Amino acid sequence: MTTILATKRAAWTKLKAHYEKIKATHMRDLFSEDPERFEHFHTEACGLMMDYSKNRIRSETIALLTDLARESDLAGWTERMVGGERINNTEDRAVLHTALRYRPAGAFPAGDADVMPGVRDVLGRIRRFTEEVQSGNWRGYTGKPIEAIVNIGIGGSDLGPVMASRALGAYQHERLSGYFISNLDATQLTETLKGLDPATTLFIIASKTFTTQETLTNAKSAREWFVSQAGEDAVAKHFVAASTALEHTSAFGISPANVFEFWDWVGGRYSLWSAVGLSIATLIGMDNFEELLAGGNDMDEHFRSAPYDKNLPVLLGLLDLWYRDFFGAESHVVLPYDYALRSFPDYLQQLEMESNGKRVTRDGKALDYSTGSIIWGGPGNNGQHAFYQLMHQGTTLIPSDFIVPMRCQYAIRDHDEAMLSNALAQTEALMKGRSENEAKQALIESGLTGEKLEAAVPHRILPGNQPTTTLVYERLTPRLLGSLIALYEHKVFTQSVIWGIDAFDQWGVELGKQMAKVIMPELTATIDATTHDSSTNGLINYIRKGRAASG
Ligand code: F6P
């Protein structure tokens, strides 16, 4: 199927013209024009209320953006995805992570390729395993119950489990603690193992391919650490794996009974719903993990059925695309005001940037527009005392998502009201800013006059007009988290369909992996490296000699 460049769509041309008309308009004026703006630009589904009124849009903007989604055949691509077509065409794979959280009884996708028997079988095995561990029936080599769950993985086999386990810390079994090891240098591994007792530690080796250097290096070292204290025979009680590559897990020495399978139609960054979620399920329990899946399924149904102007993922994707392609915004910041979601921006970095960081269409044509925003962020409250200054008075347009609970998972005094007032104040300040007159007035009221007053004014002006979208929910539950994650997954998919790209491959990460294989032996060689550019040669030789001299 030939992919049409987004710039060739009629709605894109109309959006260009519309952008010229709206680009200089301040959101203050948009709010004055329409006192009911919140009413017109908020929508709610799956326990999430999305206020997108503080964006640089009018009704016409949403009409044109949703036309663009329709012209790009978003509905058709969605049905192709959930129908099991091989829409990841560069890897010739189906994209069926939605099947992992499909809750109704029956087949998915309907028809020949029903994947549900396999999915349900693995979910049943995960349930039995997590119940054994949580109940204390799963005993380590000295007969003690497990206390530490150590997930070894990287990318999608790490970020999802880290993010979801932290987000649902309030649901964690009281005897269990979760640890996550991903980094290649030995610091994370060493510092984690230092505090652990092998007799009560269970390692989950999570890797779709089971060939990833970081994961295998850490897994081998963890195994050595364990065997040196507990002996080889104890491995079966302390090492399990989540993988699609059963031949590699056996070669590593993990018994087939301890391998939780998933399939090549689950992308790495979409895998927390699969056996890769084993650490999450073990820590929070299978009932809660199934609630997480149900929340994902809620959002899938909403995404497939809601009209686009009420469709949370579609709107979120279109708004980001509006700023990326028409305003030229390069980055998008995600600001949870729920500390439980502190790792959500890191998780989204992979989801969004590995999916939509592409420069050619599905069929290999060069794009003449920008794709994937640079995603960054962190807990909003901390950000206020760090990077918000640049959002308020810097020179860059930075659209943001504020993620705000009505209540956090723990109620103490007035923490929630303090958190909420800050979150809402920031969206107001980013939208309104402070005009020259307002700045001057405030300074006069503080007693400043004359030259000092004039000198101070420019520093007190905040231009405002920074777009914010606010997602509000009552309290973070497993189900709500499932919906929130799926919201962003479908946001990314929506954008990829409009951009005409394959959101499910990641060829860009391969080159560096291959080059690292060449460099590794050169670091311990006795002769200088000469085959690279002078910078890389120079770095290899400088480090090799420095290590030889110091070590
Ligand atoms: O290098 C990128 C990547 O392939 C990701 O897409 C993936 O999530 C990660 O590496 C880990 O891969 P695996 O689960 O196969 O170890």
XYZ file of C-alpha atoms and ligand atoms in Angstrom:
567
model
C 0.000 0.000 0.000
C 1.495 3.386 -1.024
C 1.759 5.787 1.884
C 0.560 9.329 1.302
C 2.670 12.026 2.945
C 0.687 13.912 5.584
C 1.529 17.213 3.870
C -0.433 16.039 0.805
C -3.685 15.749 2.741
C -6.363 18.399 2.190
C -6.783 18.884 5.952
C -3.048 19.567 6.310
C -3.242 22.391 3.753
C -6.227 23.844 5.592
C -4.403 23.514 8.918
C -1.452 25.461 7.462
C -3.769 28.321 6.528
C -5.534 28.085 9.894
C -2.195 28.159 11.716
C -1.308 31.454 9.976
C -4.490 32.958 11.392
C -4.147 31.643 14.946
C -0.383 31.598 15.515
C -0.155 35.075 17.048
C -3.318 34.811 19.143
C -2.797 34.741 22.888
C -4.753 32.196 24.902
C -5.912 35.042 27.151
C -7.859 36.327 24.144
C -9.203 32.869 23.353
C -10.549 32.660 26.911
C -12.094 36.147 26.626
C -13.684 35.227 23.280
C -15.346 32.168 24.762
C -16.192 32.239 28.479
C -17.370 28.616 28.212
C -14.025 27.427 26.898
C -13.592 24.762 29.572
C -17.057 23.394 28.724
C -16.142 23.258 25.052
C -12.688 21.765 25.420
C -12.798 19.099 28.053
C -13.792 15.470 27.808
C -13.837 12.437 30.060
C -13.427 8.676 29.741
C -12.100 5.694 31.737
C -11.814 7.767 34.931
C -9.684 10.442 33.235
C -10.904 13.985 32.659
C -8.881 15.849 30.053
C -8.990 19.647 30.042
C -7.435 20.837 26.798
C -8.896 24.327 26.869
C -5.488 25.878 27.662
C -4.241 25.073 24.166
C -3.744 27.373 21.206
C -6.829 26.130 19.441
C -10.341 27.114 18.401
C -13.175 24.731 17.515
C -12.037 24.997 13.899
C -8.596 23.670 14.896
C -10.103 20.527 16.387
C -12.406 20.095 13.383
C -9.439 20.290 10.992
C -7.184 18.070 13.100
C -9.861 15.394 13.409
C -10.418 15.681 9.623
C -6.706 14.963 9.226
C -7.104 11.831 11.356
C -10.070 10.732 9.241
C -8.296 11.452 5.954
C -5.341 9.395 7.208
C -7.721 6.467 7.771
C -7.039 6.217 11.495
C -10.139 4.038 11.928
C -8.945 1.650 9.226
C -5.432 1.392 10.671
C -6.852 0.806 14.153
C -8.945 -2.071 12.874
C -5.945 -3.424 10.943
C -3.910 -3.357 14.170
C -6.480 -5.090 16.350
C -7.361 -7.389 13.450
C -3.881 -8.888 13.555
C -2.619 -7.541 10.213
C 1.157 -7.283 9.978
C 1.162 -3.505 10.288
C 4.728 -3.549 11.615
C 5.734 -4.040 8.012
C 9.501 -3.557 8.339
C 9.632 -6.458 10.810
C 6.721 -8.278 9.142
C 4.873 -8.614 12.445
C 1.381 -8.150 13.776
C 0.867 -5.645 16.595
C -1.420 -7.210 19.148
C -0.536 -5.854 22.571
C -4.234 -4.993 22.912
C -4.926 -8.756 22.984
C -2.841 -9.061 26.162
C -5.389 -6.946 28.015
C -8.494 -8.113 26.169
C -10.912 -8.974 28.965
C -14.121 -10.257 27.344
C -14.430 -14.016 26.860
C -13.858 -15.221 23.323
C -11.460 -14.790 20.467
C -9.096 -11.908 19.719
C -8.625 -10.985 17.041
C -11.776 -12.565 15.683
C -10.979 -15.245 13.138
C -8.174 -17.615 12.368
C -5.340 -16.115 14.329
C -6.975 -16.185 17.782
C -4.137 -15.525 20.213
C -6.254 -15.676 23.362
C -5.705 -19.342 24.331
C -1.964 -18.671 24.600
C -2.501 -15.342 26.377
C -4.904 -16.889 28.907
C -2.645 -19.855 29.486
C 0.316 -17.606 30.381
C -1.890 -15.384 32.546
C -2.974 -18.524 34.427
C 0.662 -19.509 34.949
C 1.509 -16.005 36.131
C -1.391 -16.162 38.588
C -0.208 -19.481 40.044
C 3.372 -18.219 40.302
C 2.511 -14.877 41.904
C 0.161 -16.558 44.394
C 2.905 -19.004 45.373
C 5.416 -16.184 45.891
C 3.016 -13.867 47.707
C 1.678 -16.614 49.994
C 5.181 -17.677 50.916
C 4.693 -21.182 49.507
C 7.416 -20.558 46.950
C 10.453 -21.148 49.110
C 14.066 -20.430 48.427
C 16.915 -22.913 48.818
C 17.031 -22.547 52.602
C 13.263 -22.884 52.963
C 12.609 -19.203 53.530
C 9.917 -17.300 51.572
C 10.947 -14.799 48.904
C 11.356 -11.173 49.965
C 13.207 -9.463 47.098
C 12.072 -9.476 43.465
C 14.914 -8.394 41.171
C 13.914 -7.675 37.578
C 16.845 -7.692 35.165
C 15.980 -6.160 31.792
C 16.347 -2.986 29.755
C 14.191 -0.761 27.538
C 10.670 -2.131 27.436
C 11.718 -5.036 29.633
C 12.635 -2.560 32.381
C 10.912 0.797 31.984
C 7.348 -0.554 32.081
C 7.957 -2.781 35.129
C 9.823 0.020 36.961
C 7.172 2.610 36.191
C 4.145 0.445 37.031
C 5.669 -1.052 40.199
C 6.489 2.426 41.499
C 3.093 3.754 40.479
C 1.373 0.964 42.389
C 3.695 0.914 45.388
C 0.655 1.388 47.631
C -0.613 -2.015 46.422
C 2.643 -3.877 46.976
C 2.698 -7.011 49.141
C 4.176 -6.042 52.490
C 6.805 -8.811 52.566
C 8.078 -8.068 49.059
C 10.376 -5.384 47.683
C 11.095 -4.749 44.004
C 14.508 -3.967 42.503
C 15.324 -3.221 38.882
C 18.677 -3.680 37.197
C 19.307 -2.440 33.672
C 22.626 -0.621 33.458
C 25.759 -2.122 31.947
C 28.300 -0.655 34.310
C 28.346 -2.788 37.427
C 27.276 -0.067 39.856
C 23.537 -0.726 39.811
C 24.012 -4.488 40.047
C 26.609 -4.293 42.810
C 24.758 -1.749 44.902
C 21.491 -3.661 44.577
C 22.955 -7.059 45.414
C 24.871 -5.620 48.367
C 21.673 -5.342 50.367
C 20.163 -8.679 49.336
C 20.145 -12.176 50.806
C 20.333 -14.850 48.064
C 18.130 -17.139 50.169
C 15.171 -14.747 49.858
C 15.876 -13.226 46.425
C 14.106 -14.106 43.198
C 15.528 -12.929 39.870
C 13.274 -12.308 36.903
C 15.268 -12.094 33.684
C 13.046 -10.149 31.307
C 14.097 -9.975 27.692
C 12.014 -10.396 24.583
C 14.975 -11.568 22.506
C 17.163 -12.892 25.334
C 20.153 -11.638 23.385
C 20.360 -8.088 24.743
C 23.880 -7.397 25.946
C 22.910 -5.346 29.006
C 20.446 -7.922 30.281
C 22.601 -10.964 29.639
C 25.674 -9.352 31.172
C 23.748 -8.462 34.326
C 21.949 -11.814 34.407
C 25.226 -13.750 34.169
C 26.797 -11.716 36.966
C 23.701 -12.072 39.143
C 23.765 -15.833 38.531
C 27.443 -16.020 39.486
C 26.768 -14.011 42.656
C 23.912 -16.340 43.505
C 25.636 -19.657 42.655
C 28.769 -18.686 44.603
C 26.627 -18.576 47.747
C 23.784 -20.999 47.101
C 25.156 -23.517 44.608
C 24.010 -24.514 41.139
C 21.108 -26.712 42.299
C 19.378 -23.745 43.918
C 19.056 -21.812 40.629
C 15.640 -23.250 39.734
C 14.025 -21.754 42.842
C 15.562 -18.327 42.284
C 15.692 -17.608 38.545
C 12.716 -17.237 36.223
C 12.458 -15.583 32.818
C 9.997 -13.675 30.647
C 10.863 -14.063 26.994
C 9.794 -14.970 23.472
C 13.054 -16.866 22.892
C 12.697 -20.188 24.696
C 15.834 -21.674 23.097
C 17.963 -18.873 24.573
C 16.411 -19.128 28.045
C 17.256 -22.849 28.171
C 20.798 -22.151 26.992
C 21.109 -19.688 29.864
C 20.097 -22.479 32.251
C 16.554 -21.485 33.156
C 14.259 -24.472 33.324
C 11.313 -24.341 30.840
C 8.949 -24.583 33.827
C 10.274 -21.218 34.968
C 9.890 -19.421 31.643
C 6.871 -17.213 31.065
C 6.336 -16.845 27.374
C 5.185 -14.025 25.154
C 5.151 -13.546 21.408
C 6.787 -11.614 18.585
C 3.592 -9.589 18.059
C 4.287 -7.821 21.388
C 6.662 -4.905 20.839
C 9.268 -4.396 23.588
C 7.839 -1.026 24.617
C 4.319 -2.483 24.650
C 5.260 -5.514 26.711
C 4.423 -4.648 30.316
C 1.000 -6.223 29.708
C 2.696 -9.537 28.861
C 4.920 -11.856 30.919
C 7.318 -8.891 31.112
C 4.854 -7.637 33.718
C 5.749 -10.595 35.946
C 7.604 -8.390 38.436
C 4.622 -6.027 38.605
C 2.166 -8.913 39.085
C 4.350 -10.531 41.748
C 4.689 -7.287 43.699
C 1.056 -6.120 43.532
C -0.714 -9.476 43.162
C -2.543 -10.973 40.199
C -5.948 -9.459 40.975
C -4.419 -6.002 40.833
C -2.429 -6.884 37.711
C -5.659 -7.997 36.036
C -7.217 -4.674 37.034
C -4.309 -2.976 35.254
C -5.096 -5.058 32.156
C -8.789 -4.175 32.478
C -7.901 -0.466 32.565
C -5.925 -0.908 29.345
C -8.886 -2.684 27.789
C -11.227 0.154 28.893
C -9.066 2.605 26.968
C -8.887 0.297 23.935
C -12.668 0.250 23.752
C -12.866 4.007 24.182
C -10.222 4.553 21.479
C -12.058 2.320 19.015
C -15.531 3.696 19.629
C -15.497 7.350 20.774
C -15.934 10.133 18.214
C -12.619 11.847 17.599
C -13.591 15.130 19.270
C -14.332 13.158 22.461
C -11.541 10.630 22.053
C -8.781 11.105 24.618
C -5.882 9.402 22.781
C -6.836 10.951 19.440
C -7.057 14.453 20.920
C -3.801 14.052 22.842
C -2.022 12.886 19.675
C -3.498 15.617 17.501
C -2.619 18.396 19.933
C 1.001 17.277 20.131
C 1.142 17.003 16.337
C -0.363 20.518 16.029
C 2.551 21.982 17.977
C 5.210 19.724 16.452
C 4.319 20.218 12.799
C 2.706 23.625 12.678
C 4.261 25.630 15.549
C 7.636 23.851 15.232
C 7.745 22.814 18.921
C 10.527 20.303 19.420
C 9.764 18.938 22.837
C 6.824 17.972 24.977
C 7.030 17.826 28.752
C 5.060 15.409 30.952
C 4.471 16.579 34.515
C 2.887 14.167 36.973
C 1.764 15.775 40.230
C 1.441 12.270 41.635
C 4.804 11.084 42.978
C 3.691 7.518 42.311
C 4.012 8.397 38.600
C 7.583 9.662 38.956
C 8.886 7.184 36.369
C 6.086 7.784 33.886
C 8.020 10.384 31.826
C 10.982 7.963 31.501
C 8.600 5.247 30.385
C 6.990 7.589 27.851
C 10.377 8.526 26.425
C 10.802 5.027 25.065
C 7.158 4.596 24.131
C 7.017 7.832 22.161
C 10.558 8.370 20.918
C 11.358 4.777 19.946
C 7.959 4.508 18.235
C 7.741 7.830 16.432
C 11.382 8.836 16.007
C 11.254 7.986 12.293
C 12.275 9.817 9.119
C 10.681 7.771 6.316
C 7.175 6.535 5.604
C 6.127 2.932 6.035
C 7.175 2.375 2.422
C 10.476 4.193 2.733
C 9.734 7.672 1.332
C 11.521 10.599 2.985
C 9.200 12.711 5.126
C 8.903 16.459 4.548
C 7.605 17.142 8.080
C 8.681 16.516 11.652
C 7.756 13.437 13.653
C 8.146 12.394 17.310
C 8.562 15.139 19.880
C 11.410 14.987 22.366
C 9.617 13.742 25.475
C 10.903 14.737 28.855
C 9.631 15.576 32.298
C 9.474 14.509 35.902
C 7.391 15.109 39.013
C 5.784 18.505 38.473
C 6.360 19.777 41.953
C 10.119 19.195 41.713
C 10.139 20.664 38.211
C 8.690 23.922 39.545
C 11.930 24.412 41.458
C 14.140 23.345 38.570
C 13.134 23.654 34.923
C 9.796 25.537 34.959
C 11.689 28.856 34.830
C 12.562 28.100 31.199
C 8.935 27.265 30.438
C 7.793 30.574 31.952
C 10.442 32.935 30.634
C 12.609 31.049 28.158
C 12.398 31.441 24.411
C 11.012 28.021 23.497
C 7.477 26.772 22.993
C 7.019 23.741 25.252
C 3.583 22.136 25.346
C 2.973 20.106 28.482
C 0.736 17.444 29.981
C -0.154 17.944 33.632
C -1.194 14.654 35.253
C -3.098 15.430 38.417
C -4.816 13.202 41.001
C -7.616 14.604 43.166
C -6.040 12.618 45.965
C -2.690 10.893 46.161
C -2.510 7.338 47.492
C -1.791 8.492 51.063
C -3.818 11.117 52.919
C -1.856 13.298 55.334
C -2.995 16.756 56.518
C -3.285 19.204 53.601
C -0.679 17.693 51.273
C -3.242 17.087 48.546
C -4.585 20.645 48.569
C -1.034 22.026 48.443
C -0.169 19.738 45.525
C -3.402 20.539 43.675
C -3.133 24.293 44.132
C 0.384 24.254 42.688
C -0.567 22.129 39.701
C -3.540 24.326 38.814
C -1.632 27.558 39.458
C 1.101 26.469 37.068
C -1.345 25.779 34.230
C -2.918 29.188 34.861
C 0.450 30.951 34.976
C 1.731 29.198 31.861
C -1.399 30.230 29.984
C -1.828 33.803 31.237
C 1.715 34.833 31.963
C 2.139 38.382 33.315
C 1.867 41.406 31.028
C 4.100 44.471 31.206
C 1.314 46.490 32.863
C 0.664 43.786 35.445
C 4.370 43.446 36.159
C 4.732 47.211 36.567
C 1.706 47.446 38.806
C 2.974 44.690 41.088
C 6.371 46.381 41.375
C 4.802 49.777 42.149
C 2.718 48.128 44.854
C 5.903 46.680 46.317
C 7.273 50.250 46.579
C 9.615 50.419 43.578
C 9.855 53.694 41.614
C 11.914 55.510 38.977
C 14.858 53.877 37.225
C 14.819 50.871 39.516
C 11.216 50.239 38.568
C 11.925 50.525 34.836
C 14.965 48.236 35.132
C 13.016 45.577 37.012
C 9.971 45.412 34.721
C 11.407 43.327 31.805
C 12.538 40.630 34.237
C 9.061 40.346 35.742
C 7.200 39.861 32.456
C 6.055 36.305 31.658
C 4.765 35.953 28.100
C 2.449 33.025 28.931
C 0.703 31.338 25.982
C 2.448 28.043 26.828
C -0.046 25.258 26.061
C -1.004 22.813 28.792
C -3.321 19.811 28.768
C -4.463 18.625 32.187
C -5.467 15.050 32.931
C -7.345 14.694 36.210
C -8.327 11.460 37.972
C -9.598 10.676 41.405
C -6.860 8.424 42.739
C -4.267 6.228 41.053
C -5.544 2.647 41.029
C -4.282 -0.289 38.948
C -7.241 0.158 36.600
C -6.667 3.880 36.194
C -2.962 3.305 35.533
C -3.863 0.757 32.845
C -6.063 3.327 31.135
C -3.419 6.046 31.424
C -0.718 3.885 29.819
C -3.031 2.771 27.010
C -4.040 6.404 26.487
C -0.458 7.282 25.601
C 0.020 4.108 23.532
C -2.924 5.077 21.341
C -1.780 8.700 21.252
C 1.483 7.466 19.728
C -0.391 5.206 17.297
C -2.684 8.050 16.201
C 0.304 10.227 15.366
C 2.124 7.415 13.559
C -0.885 6.816 11.313
C -1.061 10.490 10.347
C 2.692 10.649 9.812
C 2.517 7.429 7.766
C 5.334 5.757 9.697
C 5.919 2.325 11.254
C 5.629 2.980 15.001
C 6.574 -0.567 15.924
C 10.126 -1.002 14.638
C 13.351 0.529 16.021
C 16.071 0.064 13.413
C 17.878 3.181 14.584
C 19.082 1.506 17.774
C 20.859 -1.344 15.964
C 23.871 0.491 14.510
C 25.306 1.467 17.888
C 24.859 -2.106 19.170
C 26.874 -3.478 16.219
C 29.606 -0.886 16.660
C 29.896 -1.673 20.371
C 30.663 -5.299 19.462
C 33.621 -4.104 17.371
C 34.935 -1.731 20.051
C 34.686 -4.096 23.050
C 37.750 -6.257 22.189
C 39.723 -3.170 21.156
C 39.482 -1.847 24.720
C 41.591 -4.723 26.019
C 43.868 -5.111 22.976
C 47.599 -4.426 23.175
C 47.717 -2.392 19.991
C 46.112 0.912 19.071
C 42.740 0.994 17.364
C 43.115 2.450 13.871
C 39.997 1.509 11.932
C 37.610 4.191 13.198
C 37.498 7.959 12.750
C 40.220 9.830 14.634
C 37.890 10.775 17.499
C 36.747 7.200 18.147
C 40.276 5.820 17.693
C 41.571 8.514 20.025
C 38.967 7.772 22.692
C 39.520 3.993 22.543
C 43.297 4.370 22.776
C 43.197 7.012 25.506
C 40.835 4.926 27.651
C 42.677 1.641 26.973
C 46.012 3.143 28.023
C 44.455 4.950 30.976
C 42.884 1.733 32.220
C 46.116 -0.220 31.715
C 48.050 2.404 33.686
C 45.533 2.626 36.534
C 44.428 -0.822 36.810
O 17.402 -1.586 21.903
C 16.044 -1.372 21.880
C 15.269 -2.561 22.344
O 15.193 -3.494 21.331
C 13.893 -2.144 22.803
O 12.996 -1.983 21.794
C 13.569 -3.215 23.782
O 12.537 -2.818 24.628
C 14.897 -3.362 24.483
O 15.850 -3.181 23.472
C 15.118 -4.650 25.212
O 15.029 -5.754 24.372
P 14.837 -7.210 24.955
O 13.550 -7.250 25.701
O 14.827 -8.098 23.745
O 16.004 -7.511 25.852
